[in-house]
């Protein structure tokens, strides 16, 4: 389906340092429940044989596929491909929480938010795009590993990165007569042979998926510490600035009166 915009992520694996700032930014921006995440960083582990070893961290989220298997199975029409942005979105008012789309997604990019009984996943921070901002994960990425933009715009950051790339890997899913055509384009993905191997889902072996969309116990603890710390730090900065400017204002008024 041709859409007005063709938003895509371009992810340079060589630049990811596994700091996971993107996970925190996403959770804060989108109020993601504590025991879930909308995005992952998959540790490929050591690849190759000595001395030709490599290790890569692969950032990952919903691929906003051109032919999304998730929309095909949605019985309520809640999951749809937006005709303007091309993003795959969920109308959570219409979602009945049946979970068919969770099973249909070959990338494990969806989960059911048990507290609300609806499906949730990456929206590319559509609320930020509408006011001209980048998705929170992209804006926060310290290594500039995550890029995002409109492929219909040849001057977008994503278009330029793809134009200048030596090679690009798309973790395409081709199975059951479908070709998902995902919209995450990877640069510098070192070992594609394991990723291209067949499994029950076709070309996307489960071993290359990040993992189930739940945090481990230790990570849940980490998230519970990191997010409050970031919130407290932001609050303290705001308070300090407010005090500083109020002081300036009072002193300015005094000087004026004198
Ligand atoms: S990655 Fe999964 S959830 Fe996202 S559009 Fe593709 S099939 Fe749907
Ligand atoms: S913020 Fe960027 S560098 Fe850090 S883990 Fe996420 S993608 Fe990797």
Coordinates of N, CA, C and O in Angstrom, one line a residue, residues 46-232:
X46 N 29.1 -13.6 21.0 CA 30.3 -13.7 20.2 C 30.0 -14.4 18.9 O 29.4 -15.5 19.0
X47 N 30.4 -13.9 17.8 CA 30.3 -14.5 16.5 C 31.6 -14.8 15.9 O 32.6 -14.0 16.1
X48 N 31.7 -15.9 15.1 CA 32.9 -16.2 14.4 C 33.9 -17.1 15.2 O 33.5 -17.5 16.3
X49 N 35.1 -17.3 14.7 CA 36.1 -18.1 15.4 C 37.3 -17.3 15.5 O 37.6 -16.4 14.7
X50 N 38.0 -17.6 16.6 CA 39.3 -16.9 16.9 C 40.3 -16.9 15.7 O 40.4 -18.0 15.1
X51 N 40.9 -15.8 15.3 CA 40.9 -14.5 15.9 C 39.8 -13.6 15.3 O 39.8 -12.4 15.6
X52 N 39.0 -14.1 14.4 CA 38.0 -13.2 13.7 C 36.7 -13.3 14.5 O 35.7 -13.9 14.1
X53 N 36.7 -12.6 15.6 CA 35.5 -12.6 16.5 C 34.8 -11.2 16.4 O 35.5 -10.2 16.2
X54 N 33.5 -11.2 16.6 CA 32.8 -10.0 16.6 C 31.6 -10.1 17.6 O 31.2 -11.3 17.9
X55 N 31.1 -9.0 18.1 CA 30.0 -9.1 18.9 C 29.1 -7.8 18.6 O 29.7 -6.7 18.4
X56 N 27.8 -8.0 18.5 CA 27.0 -6.9 18.1 C 25.8 -6.8 19.0 O 25.2 -7.8 19.5
X57 N 25.3 -5.6 19.2 CA 24.1 -5.3 19.9 C 23.1 -4.8 18.9 O 23.4 -3.8 18.2
X58 N 21.9 -5.4 18.8 CA 21.0 -5.1 17.7 C 19.7 -4.5 18.3 O 18.9 -5.2 18.8
X59 N 19.6 -3.1 18.2 CA 18.4 -2.5 18.7 C 17.2 -2.9 17.8 O 17.4 -3.2 16.6
X60 N 16.0 -2.9 18.4 CA 15.0 -3.6 17.8 C 13.6 -3.2 18.3 O 13.5 -2.9 19.5
X61 N 12.6 -3.1 17.5 CA 11.2 -2.8 17.9 C 10.3 -3.2 16.7 O 10.7 -3.8 15.8
X62 N 9.0 -2.8 16.8 CA 8.1 -3.1 15.7 C 8.7 -2.6 14.4 O 9.2 -1.5 14.4
X63 N 8.6 -3.4 13.4 CA 9.3 -3.1 12.1 C 8.3 -2.2 11.2 O 8.7 -1.9 10.1
X64 N 7.1 -2.0 11.6 CA 6.2 -1.2 10.9 C 6.2 -1.7 9.4 O 6.4 -0.9 8.4
X65 N 5.9 -3.0 9.3 CA 6.1 -3.7 8.0 C 5.2 -3.1 6.9 O 4.1 -2.6 7.2
X66 N 5.6 -3.2 5.7 CA 4.8 -2.8 4.5 C 3.7 -3.8 4.3 O 2.6 -3.4 3.9
X67 N 3.9 -5.1 4.6 CA 2.8 -6.1 4.5 C 2.7 -6.8 5.8 O 3.2 -7.9 6.0
X68 N 2.1 -6.1 6.8 CA 2.2 -6.6 8.2 C 1.3 -7.9 8.4 O 0.1 -7.7 8.2
X69 N 1.9 -9.0 8.8 CA 1.0 -10.2 9.1 C 0.0 -9.9 10.3 O -1.0 -10.5 10.3
X70 N 0.4 -8.9 11.2 CA -0.5 -8.7 12.3 C -1.8 -8.1 11.9 O -2.9 -8.4 12.5
X71 N -1.8 -7.2 10.9 CA -3.1 -6.6 10.5 C -4.0 -7.6 9.9 O -5.3 -7.5 9.9
X72 N -3.4 -8.6 9.2 CA -4.2 -9.6 8.5 C -5.1 -10.4 9.4 O -6.2 -10.9 9.1
X73 N -4.6 -10.6 10.7 CA -5.4 -11.5 11.6 C -6.2 -10.8 12.6 O -7.0 -11.4 13.4
X74 N -6.2 -9.5 12.6 CA -6.9 -8.7 13.6 C -8.4 -8.8 13.3 O -8.9 -8.3 12.3
X75 N -9.2 -9.4 14.3 CA -10.6 -9.6 14.0 C -11.4 -8.3 14.2 O -12.5 -8.2 13.7
X76 N -10.9 -7.4 15.0 CA -11.7 -6.2 15.3 C -11.3 -5.0 14.5 O -12.0 -3.9 14.5
X77 N -10.3 -5.1 13.7 CA -9.8 -3.9 12.9 C -9.0 -2.9 13.7 O -8.7 -1.9 13.2
X78 N -8.7 -3.3 14.9 CA -7.9 -2.4 15.8 C -6.5 -2.1 15.3 O -6.0 -1.0 15.4
X79 N -5.9 -3.2 14.8 CA -4.6 -3.1 14.2 C -4.6 -2.7 12.7 O -5.3 -3.4 12.0
X80 N -4.0 -1.6 12.4 CA -4.1 -1.2 11.0 C -2.8 -0.5 10.5 O -2.0 0.0 11.4
X81 N -2.7 -0.4 9.2 CA -1.5 0.4 8.7 C -2.1 1.7 8.3 O -3.0 1.8 7.5
X82 N -1.5 2.8 8.9 CA -2.0 4.1 8.7 C -1.8 4.6 7.3 O -0.6 4.5 6.8
X83 N -2.8 5.0 6.6 CA -2.8 5.4 5.2 C -1.9 6.6 4.9 O -1.4 6.8 3.8
X84 N -1.7 7.4 6.0 CA -0.8 8.6 5.8 C 0.6 8.4 6.1 O 1.5 8.5 5.3
X85 N 0.9 7.9 7.3 CA 2.2 7.7 7.8 C 2.9 6.4 7.4 O 4.1 6.3 7.3
X86 N 2.0 5.4 7.1 CA 2.5 4.1 6.8 C 2.9 3.3 8.0 O 3.3 2.2 8.0
X87 N 2.7 3.9 9.2 CA 3.0 3.2 10.5 C 1.9 2.2 10.8 O 0.8 2.4 10.4
X88 N 2.3 1.1 11.4 CA 1.3 0.1 11.9 C 0.9 0.5 13.3 O 1.8 0.5 14.2
X89 N -0.3 0.8 13.5 CA -0.8 1.3 14.8 C -1.9 0.4 15.4 O -2.5 -0.4 14.7
X90 N -2.2 0.6 16.6 CA -3.3 -0.1 17.3 C -4.3 0.9 17.9 O -3.9 1.8 18.7
X91 N -5.5 0.8 17.5 CA -6.6 1.6 18.2 C -7.0 0.8 19.4 O -7.7 -0.2 19.4
X92 N -6.4 1.2 20.6 CA -6.6 0.4 21.8 C -8.1 0.5 22.3 O -8.5 -0.3 23.1
X93 N -8.9 1.5 21.8 CA -10.3 1.5 22.2 C -11.0 0.3 21.5 O -12.0 -0.2 22.0
X94 N -10.5 0.0 20.3 CA -11.2 -1.1 19.5 C -10.6 -2.5 19.8 O -11.2 -3.5 19.5
X95 N -9.4 -2.5 20.4 CA -8.7 -3.8 20.6 C -9.5 -4.6 21.7 O -9.9 -4.1 22.7
X96 N -9.7 -5.9 21.4 CA -10.4 -6.8 22.3 C -9.5 -7.7 23.1 O -9.9 -8.6 23.8
X97 N -8.2 -7.6 22.8 CA -7.2 -8.3 23.6 C -7.1 -9.8 23.2 O -6.7 -10.6 24.1
X98 N -7.6 -10.2 22.0 CA -7.6 -11.6 21.7 C -6.2 -12.2 21.5 O -6.0 -13.4 21.7
X99 N -5.2 -11.4 21.2 CA -3.8 -11.8 21.1 C -3.5 -12.5 19.8 O -2.3 -12.9 19.6
X100 N -4.4 -12.5 18.8 CA -4.0 -13.1 17.5 C -2.8 -12.4 16.8 O -2.0 -13.0 16.2
X101 N -2.8 -11.1 16.9 CA -1.7 -10.3 16.3 C -0.4 -10.6 17.0 O 0.7 -10.6 16.3
X102 N -0.4 -10.9 18.3 CA 0.8 -11.2 19.0 C 1.4 -12.4 18.5 O 2.6 -12.5 18.2
X103 N 0.6 -13.4 18.2 CA 1.0 -14.7 17.7 C 1.5 -14.5 16.2 O 2.4 -15.2 15.7
X104 N 0.8 -13.6 15.5 CA 1.1 -13.5 14.0 C 2.4 -12.7 13.8 O 3.0 -12.9 12.7
X105 N 2.8 -11.9 14.7 CA 4.0 -11.0 14.4 C 5.2 -11.9 14.5 O 5.6 -12.5 15.5
X106 N 5.9 -12.0 13.4 CA 7.1 -12.9 13.4 C 8.3 -12.3 14.1 O 9.3 -13.0 14.3
X107 N 8.2 -11.0 14.5 CA 9.3 -10.4 15.2 C 9.1 -10.3 16.7 O 9.9 -9.6 17.4
X108 N 8.0 -10.8 17.2 CA 7.8 -10.7 18.7 C 7.7 -9.3 19.2 O 8.1 -9.0 20.3
X109 N 7.1 -8.4 18.4 CA 7.1 -7.0 18.7 C 5.9 -6.5 19.5 O 5.8 -5.3 19.8
X110 N 5.0 -7.4 19.8 CA 3.8 -7.0 20.5 C 3.6 -7.8 21.8 O 4.1 -8.9 22.0
X111 N 2.9 -7.2 22.7 CA 2.5 -7.9 23.9 C 1.1 -7.4 24.4 O 0.6 -6.4 23.9
X112 N 0.5 -8.3 25.2 CA -0.8 -7.9 25.8 C -0.5 -7.2 27.1 O 0.1 -7.7 28.0
X113 N -1.0 -6.0 27.2 CA -1.0 -5.2 28.5 C -2.1 -5.8 29.4 O -3.3 -5.5 29.2
X114 N -1.7 -6.7 30.3 CA -2.7 -7.4 31.1 C -3.6 -6.5 31.9 O -4.8 -6.7 32.1
X115 N -3.0 -5.4 32.4 CA -3.7 -4.5 33.2 C -4.9 -3.8 32.5 O -5.9 -3.5 33.1
X116 N -4.8 -3.6 31.2 CA -5.8 -3.0 30.4 C -6.5 -3.9 29.4 O -7.5 -3.6 28.8
X117 N -5.9 -5.1 29.3 CA -6.6 -6.1 28.4 C -6.5 -5.7 26.9 O -7.4 -6.1 26.1
X118 N -5.4 -5.0 26.5 CA -5.3 -4.6 25.1 C -3.8 -4.8 24.7 O -2.9 -5.0 25.5
X119 N -3.7 -4.9 23.4 CA -2.3 -5.1 22.8 C -1.6 -3.8 22.8 O -2.2 -2.7 22.6
X120 N -0.3 -3.8 23.0 CA 0.6 -2.6 22.9 C 1.8 -2.9 22.2 O 2.3 -4.1 22.1
X121 N 2.4 -1.9 21.6 CA 3.7 -2.1 20.8 C 4.2 -0.7 20.5 O 3.5 0.3 20.7
X122 N 5.4 -0.6 19.8 CA 5.9 0.6 19.3 C 5.0 1.3 18.4 O 4.5 0.7 17.4
X123 N 4.9 2.7 18.6 CA 4.1 3.5 17.6 C 5.0 4.5 16.9 O 4.5 5.4 16.2
X124 N 6.3 4.3 17.0 CA 7.3 5.3 16.5 C 7.0 6.6 17.2 O 7.3 7.7 16.6
X125 N 6.4 6.6 18.4 CA 6.1 7.9 19.1 C 5.3 8.8 18.2 O 5.7 10.0 17.9
X126 N 4.2 8.3 17.6 CA 3.4 9.1 16.7 C 3.0 10.5 17.2 O 3.0 11.5 16.5
X127 N 2.8 10.6 18.5 CA 2.5 11.8 19.2 C 3.6 12.8 19.1 O 3.4 14.0 19.1
X128 N 4.9 12.4 19.0 CA 6.0 13.3 18.9 C 6.2 13.6 17.4 O 6.5 14.8 17.0
X129 N 6.0 12.7 16.5 CA 6.1 13.0 15.0 C 5.1 14.1 14.6 O 5.5 15.0 13.8
X130 N 3.9 14.1 15.2 CA 2.9 15.1 14.9 C 3.4 16.5 15.2 O 2.8 17.5 14.6
X131 N 4.3 16.6 16.2 CA 4.8 18.0 16.5 C 6.2 18.2 16.0 O 7.0 19.0 16.5
X132 N 6.6 17.4 15.1 CA 7.9 17.6 14.4 C 9.1 17.0 15.2 O 10.3 17.4 14.9
X133 N 8.9 16.1 16.2 CA 10.0 15.6 17.0 C 10.3 14.1 16.5 O 9.4 13.5 15.9
X134 N 11.5 13.7 16.8 CA 11.9 12.3 16.5 C 11.3 11.4 17.5 O 11.0 11.8 18.7
X135 N 11.1 10.1 17.3 CA 10.8 9.1 18.3 C 11.7 9.2 19.5 O 12.9 9.5 19.3
X136 N 11.2 9.0 20.7 CA 12.0 9.2 21.9 C 13.3 8.3 21.9 O 14.4 8.8 22.3
X137 N 13.2 7.1 21.4 CA 14.4 6.3 21.3 C 15.5 6.9 20.4 O 16.7 6.8 20.7
X138 N 15.1 7.4 19.3 CA 16.0 8.0 18.4 C 16.6 9.3 19.0 O 17.9 9.5 18.9
X139 N 15.8 10.1 19.6 CA 16.3 11.4 20.1 C 17.3 11.1 21.3 O 18.1 12.0 21.6
X140 N 17.1 10.0 22.0 CA 17.9 9.7 23.1 C 19.2 8.9 22.8 O 20.1 8.9 23.6
X141 N 19.2 8.3 21.6 CA 20.3 7.4 21.3 C 21.7 8.1 21.4 O 22.0 8.9 20.5
X142 N 22.5 7.7 22.4 CA 23.8 8.4 22.6 C 24.8 8.1 21.5 O 25.7 8.9 21.2
X143 N 24.6 6.9 20.9 CA 25.6 6.5 19.9 C 25.2 6.8 18.5 O 25.9 6.5 17.5
X144 N 24.0 7.5 18.3 CA 23.4 7.8 17.0 C 23.3 6.5 16.2 O 23.5 6.4 15.0
X145 N 23.0 5.4 17.0 CA 22.7 4.1 16.3 C 21.4 4.1 15.6 O 21.2 3.5 14.6
X146 N 20.4 4.7 16.3 CA 19.0 4.7 15.8 C 18.8 6.0 15.0 O 18.9 7.1 15.6
X147 N 18.4 5.8 13.8 CA 18.0 7.0 13.0 C 16.5 6.7 12.5 O 16.1 5.5 12.5
X148 N 15.8 7.7 12.1 CA 14.4 7.6 11.7 C 14.1 8.7 10.7 O 14.6 9.8 10.8
X149 N 13.2 8.4 9.8 CA 12.8 9.4 8.8 C 11.9 8.9 7.8 O 11.6 7.7 7.7
X150 N 11.5 9.8 6.9 CA 10.6 9.5 5.8 C 11.3 9.1 4.6 O 12.1 9.9 4.0
X151 N 11.2 7.8 4.1 CA 11.9 7.4 2.9 C 11.4 8.0 1.7 O 12.0 8.0 0.6
X152 N 10.2 8.6 1.7 CA 9.6 9.4 0.6 C 10.3 10.7 0.4 O 10.1 11.4 -0.6
X153 N 11.1 11.1 1.5 CA 11.8 12.4 1.5 C 13.3 12.1 1.3 O 13.9 11.6 2.2
X154 N 13.8 12.3 0.1 CA 15.2 12.0 -0.2 C 16.2 12.7 0.7 O 17.4 12.3 0.8
X155 N 15.8 13.8 1.4 CA 16.7 14.5 2.3 C 16.6 14.1 3.7 O 17.3 14.7 4.6
X156 N 15.7 13.2 4.1 CA 15.6 12.8 5.5 C 16.8 12.0 5.9 O 17.6 11.5 5.1
X157 N 17.0 12.0 7.2 CA 18.2 11.4 7.8 C 18.3 9.9 7.4 O 19.3 9.4 7.1
X158 N 17.1 9.3 7.4 CA 17.0 7.8 7.1 C 17.4 7.6 5.6 O 18.2 6.7 5.3
X159 N 16.8 8.4 4.7 CA 17.1 8.3 3.3 C 18.6 8.5 3.0 O 19.2 7.7 2.3
X160 N 19.2 9.5 3.7 CA 20.6 9.8 3.4 C 21.5 8.7 3.9 O 22.5 8.3 3.3
X161 N 21.1 8.1 5.1 CA 21.9 7.0 5.7 C 21.9 5.8 4.8 O 22.9 5.2 4.6
X162 N 20.7 5.5 4.2 CA 20.6 4.4 3.3 C 21.4 4.6 2.0 O 22.0 3.8 1.5
X163 N 21.3 5.9 1.5 CA 22.0 6.2 0.3 C 23.5 6.0 0.4 O 24.2 5.6 -0.5
X164 N 24.0 6.4 1.6 CA 25.5 6.4 1.8 C 26.0 5.0 2.4 O 27.1 4.9 2.6
X165 N 25.0 4.1 2.6 CA 25.4 2.8 3.3 C 26.2 1.9 2.3 O 25.9 1.9 1.1
X166 N 27.2 1.2 2.9 CA 27.9 0.2 2.1 C 27.0 -1.0 1.9 O 27.0 -1.6 0.8
X167 N 26.3 -1.4 2.9 CA 25.4 -2.5 2.8 C 24.2 -2.4 3.8 O 24.4 -1.8 4.8
X168 N 23.1 -2.9 3.4 CA 21.9 -2.8 4.3 C 21.3 -4.2 4.4 O 21.2 -4.9 3.5
X169 N 20.9 -4.5 5.7 CA 20.2 -5.8 5.9 C 18.8 -5.5 6.4 O 18.6 -4.7 7.3
X170 N 17.9 -6.2 5.8 CA 16.5 -6.2 6.2 C 16.2 -7.6 6.7 O 16.3 -8.6 6.0
X171 N 15.7 -7.7 8.0 CA 15.4 -9.0 8.5 C 14.0 -9.4 8.0 O 13.0 -9.4 8.7
X172 N 13.9 -9.7 6.7 CA 12.6 -9.9 6.1 C 12.0 -11.3 6.5 O 12.7 -12.2 6.8
X173 N 10.7 -11.3 6.6 CA 10.0 -12.5 7.0 C 9.2 -12.9 5.7 O 8.4 -12.2 5.2
X174 N 9.6 -14.1 5.3 CA 8.9 -14.7 4.1 C 8.4 -16.0 4.5 O 9.2 -16.9 4.7
X175 N 7.1 -16.2 4.7 CA 6.6 -17.5 5.1 C 5.1 -17.4 4.9 O 4.4 -16.4 4.9
X176 N 4.5 -18.6 4.8 CA 3.0 -18.8 4.6 C 2.5 -17.8 3.5 O 1.5 -17.2 3.6
X177 N 3.3 -17.8 2.4 CA 2.9 -17.0 1.3 C 3.0 -15.5 1.5 O 2.4 -14.7 0.8
X178 N 3.6 -15.1 2.6 CA 3.7 -13.6 2.9 C 5.1 -13.1 2.9 O 6.1 -13.8 3.1
X179 N 5.3 -11.8 2.5 CA 6.6 -11.2 2.6 C 6.3 -9.9 3.4 O 5.7 -9.0 2.9
X180 N 6.8 -9.8 4.6 CA 6.4 -8.7 5.5 C 7.0 -7.4 5.1 O 6.4 -6.4 5.3
X181 N 8.1 -7.4 4.4 CA 8.8 -6.1 4.0 C 8.9 -5.2 5.2 O 8.3 -4.1 5.3
X182 N 9.8 -5.5 6.2 CA 9.9 -4.7 7.4 C 10.6 -3.3 7.1 O 11.3 -3.2 6.1
X183 N 10.3 -2.4 7.9 CA 10.8 -1.0 7.8 C 11.9 -0.7 8.8 O 11.9 0.5 9.3
X184 N 12.6 -1.7 9.3 CA 13.9 -1.4 10.0 C 15.0 -1.8 9.0 O 15.0 -3.0 8.6
X185 N 15.9 -0.9 8.7 CA 17.0 -1.2 7.9 C 18.3 -1.2 8.7 O 18.6 -0.2 9.3
X186 N 19.0 -2.3 8.7 CA 20.2 -2.4 9.5 C 21.5 -2.2 8.7 O 21.7 -2.7 7.6
X187 N 22.3 -1.4 9.3 CA 23.7 -1.1 8.8 C 24.7 -1.9 9.7 O 24.5 -1.9 10.9
X188 N 25.7 -2.4 9.1 CA 26.8 -3.1 9.8 C 26.3 -4.3 10.7 O 26.9 -4.4 11.8
X189 N 25.4 -5.0 10.2 CA 25.0 -6.2 11.0 C 26.0 -7.3 10.6 O 26.1 -7.7 9.5
X190 N 26.8 -7.8 11.6 CA 28.0 -8.6 11.2 C 27.7 -10.0 10.7 O 28.2 -10.4 9.7
X191 N 26.8 -10.7 11.4 CA 26.6 -12.1 11.0 C 25.2 -12.3 10.5 O 24.3 -12.5 11.3
X192 N 25.0 -12.2 9.2 CA 23.6 -12.4 8.7 C 23.3 -13.8 8.4 O 22.2 -14.2 8.2
X193 N 24.3 -14.7 8.4 CA 24.0 -16.1 8.1 C 23.1 -16.7 9.1 O 22.1 -17.4 8.7
X194 N 23.3 -16.4 10.4 CA 22.4 -17.0 11.4 C 21.1 -16.4 11.3 O 20.0 -17.1 11.5
X195 N 21.0 -15.1 10.9 CA 19.7 -14.5 10.9 C 18.9 -15.0 9.7 O 17.7 -15.0 9.7
X196 N 19.6 -15.3 8.6 CA 18.8 -15.8 7.4 C 18.4 -17.2 7.5 O 17.6 -17.7 6.7
X197 N 18.9 -18.0 8.5 CA 18.6 -19.4 8.5 C 17.1 -19.6 8.7 O 16.4 -18.8 9.4
X198 N 16.6 -20.7 8.2 CA 15.2 -21.0 8.3 C 14.8 -21.5 9.6 O 15.5 -22.2 10.3
X199 N 13.6 -21.2 10.0 CA 13.0 -21.9 11.2 C 11.5 -21.9 10.9 O 11.1 -21.7 9.8
X200 N 10.8 -22.2 12.0 CA 9.3 -22.4 11.7 C 8.7 -21.1 11.3 O 7.6 -21.1 10.6
X201 N 9.3 -20.0 11.5 CA 8.7 -18.7 11.1 C 9.2 -18.2 9.7 O 8.9 -17.1 9.3
X202 N 10.1 -19.0 9.1 CA 10.6 -18.6 7.8 C 12.0 -18.1 8.0 O 12.9 -18.7 8.5
X203 N 12.2 -16.8 7.5 CA 13.6 -16.3 7.5 C 14.0 -15.6 8.8 O 15.1 -15.0 8.9
X204 N 13.2 -15.6 9.8 CA 13.5 -14.9 11.0 C 13.6 -15.9 12.2 O 12.6 -16.2 12.8
X205 N 14.7 -16.6 12.4 CA 14.8 -17.6 13.4 C 14.6 -17.0 14.8 O 15.0 -15.8 15.0
X206 N 14.0 -17.7 15.7 CA 13.7 -17.2 17.0 C 15.0 -16.8 17.7 O 15.0 -15.9 18.6
X207 N 16.1 -17.5 17.4 CA 17.3 -17.2 18.1 C 17.8 -15.8 17.8 O 18.6 -15.2 18.6
X208 N 17.3 -15.2 16.7 CA 17.7 -13.8 16.4 C 16.8 -12.8 17.0 O 17.0 -11.6 17.0
X209 N 15.6 -13.3 17.5 CA 14.7 -12.3 18.1 C 15.3 -11.9 19.4 O 16.0 -12.6 20.0
X210 N 14.9 -10.7 19.8 CA 15.5 -10.1 21.0 C 15.3 -11.0 22.2 O 16.2 -11.4 23.0
X211 N 14.0 -11.4 22.4 CA 13.6 -12.2 23.5 C 12.1 -11.9 23.8 O 11.6 -11.0 23.2
X212 N 11.5 -12.6 24.7 CA 10.1 -12.3 25.0 C 10.0 -10.9 25.5 O 10.9 -10.3 26.1
X213 N 8.8 -10.3 25.4 CA 8.7 -8.9 25.7 C 8.5 -8.6 27.2 O 7.7 -7.8 27.6
X214 N 9.1 -9.4 28.0 CA 9.0 -9.2 29.4 C 10.4 -9.0 30.0 O 11.4 -9.5 29.4
X215 N 10.6 -8.1 31.0 CA 11.8 -8.0 31.6 C 12.2 -9.1 32.5 O 11.3 -9.8 33.1
X216 N 13.5 -9.5 32.7 CA 13.9 -10.4 33.7 C 13.7 -9.7 35.0 O 13.6 -8.5 35.1
X217 N 13.8 -10.5 36.1 CA 13.7 -10.0 37.4 C 14.7 -8.9 37.7 O 14.3 -7.8 38.2
X218 N 15.9 -9.1 37.3 CA 17.0 -8.1 37.6 C 16.8 -6.9 36.8 O 16.9 -5.8 37.3
X219 N 16.3 -7.0 35.5 CA 16.1 -5.8 34.7 C 14.9 -5.0 35.2 O 14.9 -3.8 35.1
X220 N 13.9 -5.8 35.7 CA 12.7 -5.0 36.2 C 13.2 -4.2 37.4 O 12.7 -3.0 37.5
X221 N 14.1 -4.7 38.2 CA 14.6 -3.9 39.3 C 15.4 -2.7 38.8 O 15.2 -1.6 39.3
X222 N 16.2 -3.0 37.8 CA 17.0 -1.9 37.2 C 16.0 -0.8 36.6 O 16.3 0.4 36.9
X223 N 15.0 -1.2 36.0 CA 14.0 -0.2 35.4 C 13.4 0.6 36.5 O 13.1 1.8 36.4
X224 N 13.0 -0.1 37.6 CA 12.4 0.6 38.7 C 13.3 1.6 39.4 O 12.8 2.5 40.0
X225 N 14.6 1.4 39.2 CA 15.6 2.3 39.8 C 15.8 3.5 38.8 O 15.8 4.6 39.1
X226 N 16.1 3.0 37.5 CA 16.6 4.0 36.5 C 15.5 5.1 36.2 O 15.8 6.3 36.2
X227 N 14.3 4.6 36.0 CA 13.2 5.6 35.6 C 12.9 6.6 36.7 O 12.9 7.8 36.5
X228 N 12.7 6.1 38.0 CA 12.6 7.2 39.0 C 13.8 8.1 39.1 O 13.6 9.3 39.3
X229 N 15.0 7.6 39.0 CA 16.2 8.4 39.1 C 16.2 9.5 38.0 O 16.4 10.7 38.2
X230 N 15.8 9.1 36.7 CA 15.8 10.1 35.6 C 14.7 11.1 35.9 O 14.9 12.3 35.8
X231 N 13.5 10.6 36.4 CA 12.4 11.6 36.7 C 12.8 12.6 37.8 O 12.6 13.8 37.7
X232 N 13.5 12.1 38.9 CA 14.0 12.9 40.0 C 15.0 13.9 39.5 O 14.9 15.1 39.8

